Structures are given as C-alpha cells and as structure tokens.
C-alpha cells in the first residue's frame, strides 16, 4: 500500500486497486468524462475508462473500472515498473 499524498493503493502485479474516499463516485466521474462525443484523450465504454498515459519512456494503456467501492486500474499493454 502506498501512502504518498494520502492515496492508498494495492499492487496486484498486473493491476492496481485504488482505495477511494467517501463520498467519491466513479459513476459521476464517468458522466463528466463522457460529456462530449468529440473527446480524443480517453474513451468511456461499458462503465470503464480507457486512457493512454506516458510513464517515463513508456506509453501505458489503462482501463479503469469500479470494483466494489474501489477502483481497479488494469495495465492493458505493459505493466509499468518502479524504475520506469
């Protein structure tokens, strides 16, 4: 678990789980992120967020979904490393 900036997350090797505070609503975030059909920086589909981010020299494709009360961030193309 990581305590940087009071963000709690659990490393599950090929995905991470982010412990979100109350009263966070992922559904409300998706409504906001999906407000435009012209959005080119991310995609919202089937209650999941798909986004490409640059981490160090790598481009990592992420899928963010809600699992229980937490968020699950799946690494779709490569798993980033701490040395990244």
PDB file of C-alpha atoms in Angstrom:
ATOM      1  CA  UNK A   1       0.000   0.000   0.000  1.00  0.00           C
ATOM      2  CA  UNK A   2       1.257   3.473  -0.886  1.00  0.00           C
ATOM      3  CA  UNK A   3       0.754   6.426   1.466  1.00  0.00           C
ATOM      4  CA  UNK A   4       2.007   9.196  -0.864  1.00  0.00           C
ATOM      5  CA  UNK A   5      -0.434  12.127  -0.817  1.00  0.00           C
ATOM      6  CA  UNK A   6      -2.788  10.007   1.329  1.00  0.00           C
ATOM      7  CA  UNK A   7      -3.648   7.888  -1.717  1.00  0.00           C
ATOM      8  CA  UNK A   8      -3.984   4.240  -0.785  1.00  0.00           C
ATOM      9  CA  UNK A   9      -3.412   1.595  -3.430  1.00  0.00           C
ATOM     10  CA  UNK A  10      -2.695  -2.101  -3.540  1.00  0.00           C
ATOM     11  CA  UNK A  11      -0.332  -3.635  -6.105  1.00  0.00           C
ATOM     12  CA  UNK A  12      -1.716  -6.845  -7.630  1.00  0.00           C
ATOM     13  CA  UNK A  13       1.147  -7.257 -10.157  1.00  0.00           C
ATOM     14  CA  UNK A  14      -0.781  -6.743 -13.428  1.00  0.00           C
ATOM     15  CA  UNK A  15      -3.258  -4.230 -11.980  1.00  0.00           C
ATOM     16  CA  UNK A  16      -3.582  -1.903  -9.010  1.00  0.00           C
ATOM     17  CA  UNK A  17      -6.524  -1.281  -6.734  1.00  0.00           C
ATOM     18  CA  UNK A  18      -7.096   2.286  -5.566  1.00  0.00           C
ATOM     19  CA  UNK A  19      -8.915   2.729  -2.269  1.00  0.00           C
ATOM     20  CA  UNK A  20     -11.168   5.746  -2.786  1.00  0.00           C
ATOM     21  CA  UNK A  21     -12.507   8.013  -0.029  1.00  0.00           C
ATOM     22  CA  UNK A  22     -16.171   8.574   0.739  1.00  0.00           C
ATOM     23  CA  UNK A  23     -18.171  10.150  -0.939  1.00  0.00           C
ATOM     24  CA  UNK A  24     -16.256   9.532  -4.226  1.00  0.00           C
ATOM     25  CA  UNK A  25     -18.469   8.473  -7.145  1.00  0.00           C
ATOM     26  CA  UNK A  26     -16.817   6.840 -10.151  1.00  0.00           C
ATOM     27  CA  UNK A  27     -20.163   6.874 -11.965  1.00  0.00           C
ATOM     28  CA  UNK A  28     -20.324  10.676 -11.636  1.00  0.00           C
ATOM     29  CA  UNK A  29     -16.740  10.928 -12.928  1.00  0.00           C
ATOM     30  CA  UNK A  30     -17.710   8.853 -15.975  1.00  0.00           C
ATOM     31  CA  UNK A  31     -20.692  11.128 -16.642  1.00  0.00           C
ATOM     32  CA  UNK A  32     -18.356  14.127 -16.607  1.00  0.00           C
ATOM     33  CA  UNK A  33     -15.689  12.430 -18.747  1.00  0.00           C
ATOM     34  CA  UNK A  34     -18.264  11.190 -21.269  1.00  0.00           C
ATOM     35  CA  UNK A  35     -19.971  14.554 -21.821  1.00  0.00           C
ATOM     36  CA  UNK A  36     -18.545  15.039 -25.348  1.00  0.00           C
ATOM     37  CA  UNK A  37     -18.561  12.733 -28.367  1.00  0.00           C
ATOM     38  CA  UNK A  38     -15.518  14.646 -29.655  1.00  0.00           C
ATOM     39  CA  UNK A  39     -13.236  13.586 -26.754  1.00  0.00           C
ATOM     40  CA  UNK A  40      -9.964  12.208 -28.121  1.00  0.00           C
ATOM     41  CA  UNK A  41      -7.838  11.807 -24.961  1.00  0.00           C
ATOM     42  CA  UNK A  42      -9.848   8.985 -23.400  1.00  0.00           C
ATOM     43  CA  UNK A  43     -12.782   6.665 -24.059  1.00  0.00           C
ATOM     44  CA  UNK A  44     -15.665   5.718 -21.767  1.00  0.00           C
ATOM     45  CA  UNK A  45     -17.276   2.392 -22.631  1.00  0.00           C
ATOM     46  CA  UNK A  46     -19.287  -0.112 -20.582  1.00  0.00           C
ATOM     47  CA  UNK A  47     -18.762   1.902 -17.352  1.00  0.00           C
ATOM     48  CA  UNK A  48     -14.967   1.817 -17.817  1.00  0.00           C
ATOM     49  CA  UNK A  49     -12.422   4.492 -18.659  1.00  0.00           C
ATOM     50  CA  UNK A  50      -9.724   3.695 -21.239  1.00  0.00           C
ATOM     51  CA  UNK A  51      -6.742   6.054 -21.370  1.00  0.00           C
ATOM     52  CA  UNK A  52      -3.180   6.047 -22.696  1.00  0.00           C
ATOM     53  CA  UNK A  53      -0.676   7.692 -20.339  1.00  0.00           C
ATOM     54  CA  UNK A  54       3.048   8.300 -20.594  1.00  0.00           C
ATOM     55  CA  UNK A  55       5.063   6.921 -17.671  1.00  0.00           C
ATOM     56  CA  UNK A  56       8.763   7.604 -18.098  1.00  0.00           C
ATOM     57  CA  UNK A  57       9.623   6.420 -21.607  1.00  0.00           C
ATOM     58  CA  UNK A  58       6.631   4.056 -21.788  1.00  0.00           C
ATOM     59  CA  UNK A  59       3.120   4.600 -23.076  1.00  0.00           C
ATOM     60  CA  UNK A  60       0.786   2.591 -20.871  1.00  0.00           C
ATOM     61  CA  UNK A  61      -2.788   1.786 -21.858  1.00  0.00           C
ATOM     62  CA  UNK A  62      -5.033   1.799 -18.772  1.00  0.00           C
ATOM     63  CA  UNK A  63      -8.523   0.509 -18.132  1.00  0.00           C
ATOM     64  CA  UNK A  64     -10.112   1.979 -15.004  1.00  0.00           C
ATOM     65  CA  UNK A  65     -13.216   0.334 -13.581  1.00  0.00           C
ATOM     66  CA  UNK A  66     -15.105   0.238 -10.320  1.00  0.00           C
ATOM     67  CA  UNK A  67     -14.821  -2.980  -8.310  1.00  0.00           C
ATOM     68  CA  UNK A  68     -16.845  -2.843  -5.129  1.00  0.00           C
ATOM     69  CA  UNK A  69     -16.139   0.554  -3.575  1.00  0.00           C
ATOM     70  CA  UNK A  70     -12.638   0.807  -5.078  1.00  0.00           C
ATOM     71  CA  UNK A  71     -11.130   1.445  -8.496  1.00  0.00           C
ATOM     72  CA  UNK A  72      -9.221  -1.171 -10.429  1.00  0.00           C
ATOM     73  CA  UNK A  73      -6.585   0.046 -12.890  1.00  0.00           C
ATOM     74  CA  UNK A  74      -5.643  -2.662 -15.394  1.00  0.00           C
ATOM     75  CA  UNK A  75      -2.488  -2.324 -17.492  1.00  0.00           C
ATOM     76  CA  UNK A  76      -3.529  -3.455 -20.978  1.00  0.00           C
ATOM     77  CA  UNK A  77      -0.284  -3.343 -22.928  1.00  0.00           C
ATOM     78  CA  UNK A  78       2.609  -3.302 -20.420  1.00  0.00           C
ATOM     79  CA  UNK A  79       2.962  -3.314 -16.650  1.00  0.00           C
ATOM     80  CA  UNK A  80       4.929  -0.236 -15.520  1.00  0.00           C
ATOM     81  CA  UNK A  81       7.812  -0.681 -13.105  1.00  0.00           C
ATOM     82  CA  UNK A  82       9.109   1.482 -10.274  1.00  0.00           C
ATOM     83  CA  UNK A  83      12.291   2.099 -12.261  1.00  0.00           C
ATOM     84  CA  UNK A  84      10.159   3.284 -15.194  1.00  0.00           C
TER      85      UNK A  84
END
